[in-house]
XYZ file of C-alpha atoms in Angstrom:
566
model
C 100.654 121.681 85.433
C 102.814 120.709 88.438
C 105.941 121.874 86.640
C 104.265 125.190 85.798
C 103.431 125.784 89.470
C 106.959 124.931 90.543
C 108.402 127.370 88.017
C 105.940 130.041 89.073
C 106.885 129.512 92.723
C 110.565 129.876 91.908
C 109.933 133.119 90.032
C 107.913 134.482 92.954
C 110.705 133.592 95.397
C 113.246 135.423 93.239
C 110.941 138.443 92.924
C 110.777 138.775 96.716
C 114.546 138.856 97.208
C 115.985 142.154 98.563
C 116.944 144.709 95.948
C 120.588 144.986 94.977
C 122.261 147.967 96.614
C 119.264 148.308 98.985
C 117.420 150.244 96.288
C 119.976 153.047 96.030
C 119.609 153.080 92.259
C 115.845 153.473 92.260
C 114.276 156.687 90.931
C 113.384 159.073 93.738
C 109.861 159.397 92.323
C 107.859 157.966 89.422
C 109.397 159.101 86.146
C 105.915 159.472 84.631
C 102.811 160.189 86.667
C 100.151 157.484 86.714
C 96.935 159.382 87.396
C 93.929 157.649 88.936
C 90.989 158.561 86.692
C 87.997 157.890 88.886
C 86.202 159.915 91.588
C 86.165 158.817 95.183
C 83.394 158.812 97.753
C 83.796 161.644 100.238
C 81.481 160.044 102.800
C 83.431 156.786 102.729
C 86.684 158.746 102.828
C 85.650 160.737 105.877
C 84.630 157.509 107.624
C 87.992 155.948 106.764
C 89.855 158.979 108.029
C 88.172 158.295 111.379
C 89.341 154.680 111.277
C 86.494 152.680 109.730
C 86.327 151.155 106.231
C 83.118 150.085 104.488
C 83.621 147.733 101.557
C 81.429 145.188 99.783
C 78.653 145.665 102.326
C 80.887 145.120 105.367
C 82.265 147.678 107.826
C 85.293 147.136 110.071
C 87.775 149.327 111.949
C 91.099 149.482 110.115
C 94.446 150.954 110.996
C 98.152 150.154 111.347
C 98.745 146.493 112.153
C 95.195 145.441 111.285
C 95.709 144.009 107.796
C 95.100 140.393 108.803
C 92.283 140.605 111.331
C 90.598 137.176 111.340
C 87.079 138.634 111.297
C 87.559 140.205 107.844
C 85.340 138.596 105.218
C 87.023 137.645 101.900
C 85.292 140.391 99.903
C 86.213 143.013 102.512
C 89.790 141.721 102.744
C 90.173 141.948 98.964
C 89.049 145.581 99.022
C 91.316 146.443 101.951
C 94.419 144.847 100.413
C 93.828 146.396 96.991
C 94.104 149.980 98.362
C 91.362 151.179 95.980
C 89.976 153.136 98.946
C 92.814 155.654 98.524
C 90.606 157.507 96.059
C 88.025 158.007 98.830
C 90.627 159.659 101.047
C 91.765 161.746 98.085
C 88.145 162.853 97.568
C 88.136 164.228 101.126
C 91.324 166.123 100.286
C 92.185 167.356 103.791
C 95.581 167.110 105.454
C 94.098 164.623 107.903
C 93.012 162.388 105.013
C 96.444 162.736 103.402
C 98.236 161.778 106.609
C 95.855 158.861 107.137
C 96.661 157.534 103.659
C 100.386 157.969 104.247
C 100.253 156.234 107.626
C 98.403 153.221 106.232
C 100.759 152.855 103.259
C 103.800 153.280 105.504
C 102.534 150.607 107.874
C 102.111 148.255 104.924
C 105.673 148.982 103.801
C 106.962 147.952 107.220
C 104.443 145.199 108.029
C 102.619 143.967 104.909
C 99.737 141.534 105.121
C 100.617 137.860 105.307
C 97.316 136.777 103.800
C 97.547 134.633 100.638
C 95.081 137.035 99.071
C 97.692 139.801 99.268
C 99.795 137.770 96.825
C 97.077 137.306 94.207
C 98.240 139.059 91.077
C 94.959 140.945 90.588
C 95.146 142.332 94.120
C 98.812 143.250 93.695
C 98.044 144.980 90.405
C 95.238 147.023 91.943
C 97.441 147.928 94.932
C 100.397 149.111 92.831
C 98.132 151.072 90.496
C 96.463 152.723 93.512
C 99.821 153.704 95.064
C 101.077 155.207 91.825
C 97.729 156.749 90.902
C 97.614 158.641 94.209
C 101.333 159.288 94.602
C 100.917 163.066 94.354
C 98.240 162.974 97.039
C 99.934 161.038 99.826
C 103.623 160.604 98.922
C 104.946 163.609 96.998
C 105.252 165.743 100.148
C 106.530 162.912 102.376
C 110.076 162.411 103.606
C 112.828 161.077 101.351
C 112.989 157.897 103.430
C 109.271 157.209 102.961
C 109.423 157.790 99.230
C 112.464 155.518 98.906
C 110.674 152.743 100.790
C 107.611 153.183 98.605
C 109.516 153.096 95.318
C 111.448 150.012 96.456
C 108.205 148.253 97.363
C 106.605 149.208 94.038
C 109.542 147.617 92.231
C 109.190 144.420 94.269
C 105.439 144.320 93.684
C 106.012 144.794 89.957
C 108.450 141.904 89.980
C 105.836 139.814 91.812
C 103.203 140.488 89.143
C 105.692 139.662 86.389
C 106.535 136.392 88.166
C 102.853 135.455 88.406
C 102.184 135.929 84.699
C 100.081 134.713 83.038
C 97.409 135.569 85.632
C 95.683 132.572 87.179
C 92.604 134.559 88.184
C 89.902 134.389 85.516
C 87.876 137.465 84.709
C 88.583 141.155 84.992
C 91.026 140.625 87.895
C 93.541 139.393 85.309
C 93.203 142.751 83.579
C 93.805 144.486 86.926
C 97.061 142.532 87.278
C 98.254 143.615 83.845
C 97.237 147.204 84.583
C 99.445 147.152 87.678
C 102.333 145.739 85.658
C 101.895 148.508 83.089
C 101.750 151.139 85.852
C 105.152 150.015 87.154
C 106.523 150.037 83.597
C 105.338 153.622 83.119
C 106.628 154.811 86.494
C 110.024 153.082 86.075
C 110.739 152.990 82.310
C 114.417 152.116 82.863
C 113.238 148.646 83.952
C 112.237 147.573 80.444
C 111.272 144.043 81.426
C 107.933 145.178 82.867
C 106.679 146.592 79.566
C 107.979 143.566 77.688
C 106.137 141.262 80.071
C 102.948 143.302 79.732
C 103.000 143.190 75.941
C 103.684 139.457 76.002
C 100.482 138.584 77.852
C 97.950 141.360 77.246
C 96.706 140.087 73.885
C 95.974 136.569 75.133
C 94.199 137.786 78.279
C 92.011 140.247 76.376
C 91.161 137.779 73.625
C 90.247 135.081 76.168
C 87.798 137.411 77.939
C 86.244 139.630 75.263
C 83.801 137.969 72.865
C 83.601 138.971 69.178
C 80.540 141.198 69.718
C 82.250 143.102 72.558
C 80.687 141.332 75.543
C 82.876 140.227 78.414
C 82.672 136.454 78.700
C 81.026 136.676 82.161
C 77.930 138.269 80.537
C 77.471 140.722 83.407
C 76.919 144.459 82.759
C 78.823 145.252 85.960
C 81.792 143.094 84.937
C 81.581 144.783 81.534
C 82.008 148.117 83.327
C 84.874 146.863 85.498
C 86.783 145.343 82.580
C 86.265 148.427 80.430
C 87.521 150.600 83.285
C 90.743 148.559 83.561
C 91.336 148.837 79.805
C 90.580 152.565 79.824
C 93.239 153.050 82.513
C 95.738 151.171 80.356
C 94.924 153.488 77.474
C 95.487 156.568 79.634
C 98.872 155.234 80.817
C 100.009 154.518 77.278
C 98.925 157.965 76.146
C 100.852 159.580 79.016
C 104.132 158.084 77.773
C 103.173 158.259 74.073
C 103.402 154.495 73.549
C 101.291 152.644 71.005
C 98.304 150.931 72.595
C 98.224 147.161 71.941
C 95.824 146.415 69.112
C 93.827 143.984 71.267
C 93.167 146.694 73.866
C 92.198 149.316 71.284
C 89.828 146.870 69.589
C 88.296 145.784 72.895
C 87.643 149.394 73.917
C 85.865 150.071 70.629
C 83.724 146.911 70.854
C 82.949 146.918 74.584
C 81.750 150.523 74.854
C 78.664 150.099 72.587
C 77.696 147.002 74.604
C 77.923 148.885 77.894
C 75.776 151.687 76.458
C 73.230 149.128 75.286
C 72.830 147.730 78.815
C 71.851 151.045 80.407
C 68.304 152.013 81.263
C 66.961 155.512 80.727
C 68.081 156.533 84.225
C 71.697 155.918 83.161
C 72.249 152.906 85.414
C 73.023 149.320 84.448
C 70.533 146.532 83.862
C 70.629 143.891 86.598
C 71.742 140.716 84.845
C 74.216 138.194 86.267
C 74.967 139.859 89.572
C 75.016 143.483 88.446
C 74.108 146.603 90.415
C 72.855 149.859 88.944
C 76.132 151.671 89.650
C 76.590 155.449 89.369
C 75.439 156.970 86.103
C 78.205 159.580 86.390
C 80.860 156.879 86.798
C 79.556 154.974 83.768
C 79.643 158.179 81.707
C 83.209 158.818 82.836
C 84.370 155.296 81.961
C 82.786 155.541 78.526
C 84.359 158.942 77.872
C 87.788 157.544 78.768
C 87.268 154.411 76.678
C 86.127 155.803 73.346
C 85.025 158.966 71.581
C 82.104 157.376 69.746
C 78.566 157.143 71.103
C 77.439 153.993 69.283
C 74.901 151.697 70.995
C 75.095 147.984 70.195
C 71.978 146.517 68.637
C 73.057 142.945 67.899
C 74.791 141.038 70.714
C 74.665 137.393 69.591
C 77.848 136.253 71.322
C 76.976 137.809 74.663
C 73.426 136.508 74.374
C 71.301 139.632 74.877
C 68.582 141.302 72.841
C 67.880 145.023 73.096
C 64.505 146.267 71.863
C 63.615 149.955 71.937
C 60.334 151.495 70.878
C 60.109 155.271 71.319
C 60.869 155.744 75.049
C 60.394 152.113 76.148
C 63.315 149.710 76.471
C 63.186 145.923 76.761
C 66.411 144.030 77.556
C 66.321 140.231 77.410
C 68.881 137.606 78.442
C 68.836 135.048 75.619
C 72.113 133.335 76.471
C 73.452 130.385 78.411
C 75.283 131.133 81.719
C 78.978 131.883 81.321
C 81.303 128.907 80.828
C 83.864 127.716 83.360
C 86.063 129.199 84.777
C 84.091 132.437 84.357
C 80.834 131.213 85.957
C 81.290 131.991 89.658
C 78.932 134.989 89.377
C 76.589 133.606 86.706
C 72.843 133.666 87.447
C 70.087 131.245 86.444
C 68.305 134.024 84.569
C 68.076 132.605 81.045
C 65.201 134.329 79.135
C 64.626 136.880 81.911
C 64.032 140.518 80.956
C 63.980 144.061 82.272
C 61.580 146.738 81.058
C 61.735 150.526 81.489
C 60.051 153.577 80.026
C 62.004 156.834 79.811
C 63.886 157.164 83.120
C 61.486 154.860 84.986
C 62.355 151.203 85.609
C 59.266 149.028 85.790
C 60.039 145.283 85.633
C 63.483 144.279 86.891
C 65.598 141.377 88.057
C 66.463 141.390 91.751
C 70.129 142.249 91.162
C 73.380 141.057 92.679
C 73.868 140.097 96.286
C 76.798 141.540 98.189
C 76.636 139.401 101.325
C 77.088 135.648 100.688
C 73.548 134.649 101.713
C 72.009 137.249 99.418
C 74.376 136.370 96.601
C 73.310 132.724 96.641
C 69.603 133.550 96.833
C 69.650 136.135 94.062
C 71.378 133.756 91.642
C 68.264 131.582 91.531
C 65.721 131.809 88.708
C 63.027 133.008 91.140
C 64.941 136.290 91.531
C 64.452 137.094 87.840
C 61.588 138.242 85.628
C 60.921 134.830 84.130
C 59.090 131.537 84.767
C 60.200 129.080 87.467
C 59.136 125.428 87.206
C 58.345 123.337 90.295
C 60.316 125.832 92.404
C 63.537 124.921 90.606
C 66.058 127.035 88.726
C 66.889 126.681 85.037
C 70.553 126.319 86.031
C 71.990 124.684 89.146
C 75.062 125.687 91.136
C 77.677 123.613 92.886
C 78.963 124.168 96.402
C 82.015 125.937 94.951
C 79.774 128.483 93.240
C 80.245 127.215 89.700
C 77.363 126.333 87.400
C 76.789 122.577 87.665
C 73.878 122.381 85.199
C 72.826 124.890 82.548
C 70.518 124.890 79.502
C 72.100 123.105 76.561
C 70.155 125.049 73.938
C 68.495 128.461 73.760
C 66.318 129.300 70.759
C 66.122 132.956 69.685
C 64.067 134.518 66.926
C 63.776 138.322 66.789
C 61.643 140.097 64.199
C 60.957 143.816 63.702
C 58.228 145.326 61.537
C 57.128 148.967 61.423
C 58.805 149.654 64.760
C 57.183 146.761 66.652
C 59.273 143.882 68.036
C 58.506 140.155 68.300
C 60.749 137.775 70.183
C 60.269 134.005 70.172
C 62.456 132.224 72.732
C 62.939 128.787 74.223
C 65.343 126.854 76.414
C 65.705 123.274 77.656
C 66.994 124.075 81.140
C 64.087 122.186 82.750
C 64.178 119.172 80.452
C 66.470 117.029 82.597
C 64.772 117.893 85.908
C 61.103 118.190 84.867
C 60.859 116.805 81.333
C 59.624 120.088 79.850
C 60.746 122.772 77.409
C 60.069 126.424 78.170
C 58.898 128.811 75.451
C 58.574 132.565 75.893
C 57.064 134.956 73.392
C 57.345 138.723 73.856
C 55.801 141.571 71.870
C 56.660 145.280 72.226
C 54.400 147.652 70.320
C 55.803 150.306 68.013
C 54.727 153.132 70.350
C 56.345 151.401 73.348
C 53.107 151.547 75.337
C 52.233 147.850 75.247
C 54.248 144.802 76.293
C 52.687 141.359 75.920
C 53.952 137.917 76.725
C 53.123 134.242 76.410
C 54.765 131.700 78.710
C 54.481 128.094 77.561
C 55.600 124.784 79.023
C 55.552 121.756 76.742
C 56.323 118.350 78.205
C 55.097 114.935 79.196
C 52.989 116.092 82.146
C 51.406 119.178 83.615
C 53.562 120.996 86.160
C 53.360 123.661 88.807
C 55.044 126.840 87.606
C 55.031 130.553 88.325
C 55.680 133.668 86.291
C 57.424 136.237 88.472
C 57.706 139.863 87.370
C 59.671 141.823 89.971
C 58.914 145.534 90.212
C 61.345 148.358 90.833
C 60.991 149.756 94.396
C 59.639 153.027 92.998
C 56.652 151.193 91.465
C 53.414 150.644 93.410
C 50.874 147.914 92.671
C 47.179 147.699 93.626
C 44.376 145.332 92.624
C 41.727 146.853 90.359
C 38.031 145.959 90.365
C 38.196 144.093 87.062
C 40.925 141.666 88.166
C 43.779 143.606 86.624
C 46.623 145.214 88.586
C 47.390 148.926 88.392
C 51.022 149.987 88.568
C 52.029 153.490 89.574
C 55.484 154.658 88.577
C 55.932 158.370 89.146
C 53.804 160.110 86.530
C 53.358 156.855 84.610
C 50.483 154.409 85.104
C 50.369 150.898 83.678
C 47.766 148.113 83.801
C 48.759 144.435 84.068
C 46.446 141.591 83.083
C 47.068 137.844 82.942
C 45.135 134.682 82.194
C 45.938 131.025 82.665
C 46.801 131.192 86.365
C 46.144 132.894 89.696
C 47.517 136.436 89.829
C 48.784 137.944 93.086
C 50.977 140.712 94.431
C 53.765 139.466 96.691
C 56.773 140.882 98.472
C 60.177 140.779 96.806
C 63.628 142.251 97.258
C 65.672 144.619 95.106
C 69.461 144.668 95.273
C 70.313 147.204 92.608
C 72.292 149.194 95.156
C 74.670 148.033 97.861
C 71.873 147.361 100.370
C 68.843 145.160 99.535
C 65.480 146.873 99.925
C 61.866 145.754 99.873
C 59.820 145.796 96.690
C 56.882 143.938 95.117
C 56.461 141.279 92.468
C 53.565 140.199 90.265
C 53.140 136.420 90.440
C 51.028 134.292 88.114
C 50.833 130.849 89.751
C 49.809 127.816 87.701
C 48.890 124.418 89.178
C 48.443 121.187 87.187
C 45.195 121.188 85.158
C 44.812 124.930 85.806
C 47.145 125.988 83.018
C 45.665 127.042 79.695
C 45.922 124.562 76.844
C 46.648 125.968 73.412
C 43.691 128.053 72.342
C 41.701 127.695 75.609
C 41.598 129.055 79.136
C 40.016 131.896 81.001
C 41.174 135.105 82.627
C 40.984 138.875 82.454
C 40.669 139.113 78.696
C 44.319 139.337 77.731
C 44.873 139.830 74.047
C 47.302 137.337 72.545
C 50.604 138.702 71.358
C 50.176 140.222 67.917
C 50.861 137.778 65.071
C 54.534 137.822 64.136
C 55.689 139.071 60.740
C 55.904 136.709 57.795
C 58.820 134.312 58.132
C 58.539 133.929 61.902
C 58.133 130.379 63.210
C 54.942 129.704 65.248
C 54.903 127.220 68.096
C 52.608 124.902 66.149
C 50.257 122.138 67.275
C 50.808 120.142 70.444
C 52.900 117.058 69.549
C 51.317 113.660 70.314
C 51.867 112.573 73.901
C 52.800 116.090 75.021
C 51.029 118.519 77.353
C 51.063 122.244 76.883
C 50.409 124.866 79.569
C 50.135 128.515 78.602
C 49.990 131.798 80.504
C 49.264 135.014 78.647
C 49.854 138.439 80.110
C 49.908 142.062 79.027
C 51.199 145.369 80.330
C 49.647 148.501 78.836
C 50.300 152.131 79.644
C 47.231 154.026 80.801
C 46.664 157.523 79.512
C 43.928 158.122 82.058
C 44.071 156.301 85.382
C 40.851 154.367 86.039
C 40.206 151.885 88.838
C 38.142 149.536 86.621
């Protein structure tokens, strides 16, 4: 390992040496255009043209000589140094925006950032791809001297990426590095070493990140989108120069696209698992159209650990996997067995989403921020101070049955066994018409425990107590009734971070104290029907083992055709 770092350092030092002949033999412009495929944000671009950049939830003034301001947060600094914001200036499209982009790039060429982050290969790759992808916008009409400086810097940056291969950054940032390397290879085809280096490493990076069923190893719909976007850009570059796309990339595009489609709700946005945000439906459509021509939706996702159940217009998405393994677990959430439920374009039950600011990010990783049971206020997975997953469930049981359009899902995990001596079982039933969702939450262990079922509601959903002890949910033109037995039901405040800014919402909480939980076959409540018996061949929970205690909460959500207050 030490020898590898020494060799990498030597390659980086050589890559940063001045060009022979002061770059006189460089092409005057990119030989092949590298076109940025994605739309920018005109509002953000107009703000940047006035000297202020908003990125990752932070806003700071930016301008020449301000690349290394000490007050910049890491997430903001990464966005600033990647130059992805060039597409926002391009979206504005005015001469003022063009000159602003040119001035910022020119200042970088003379006085680049000295931050170590600027030398991360994923950041370099994004920066080079952004320069080349927007070359026609900010550089084509510039002076010869500016264009010569830019092309010389692009060559040096390409050499830096090549020296840093294979990428040390886990996750989709490694794909961004390889995309930048490919962009330089396309823009400067006479330097054949860039394409050779790209082809040498792309297969291993893709195969280490993309699981056999098409899921990205981080198990996050948003990371799935980001990784697919990087691969789609590689495909577009290869098509522009009529080169054969590496087989690993072509296969990944075909496998990842159905998974991304599967993780969209009826409104077109992403489900909020493992730090995801809804994202723009138009952007997701655009990425999918660039990635593949098929419109297949994945049904089975065993490697990624998700189950998708659709009945008419209702959609139930369930996380049935273990948090991502190291070193891909920095954004993993403790949401094992959590679900999201929507009907048509209306989201009803959701997870809280992904935090942008550090405090929110840490809070929203906890189990309590997901539509699932929490035991004794703990999470089913624990996180270390470095953000990695320190403890995770060792086993997740999954049994999915379908009969005549209805779905049964029997689940379990042992994430609370070490901390509380209990195993968690969840049983879900979705009716064939999609108008009834039922659940059973069961803890089985050596003692009775305090636990809570939390079902977070989308901000567009209202909740009021009815006279019969049920809760009425209003969601646009839809009305649903929630009932539960086995614990105390309440409506509490929650937070929703599906966008870039957290907003207030509500959650349904069923709180269970020791001796108040329902033993198998007993209990009291609002008359909740048990989940329909599973089809033949499904495994029931069975009798309570000797020496064990079992606590059960049953709940149901039914769509109301006629809204009644009783």
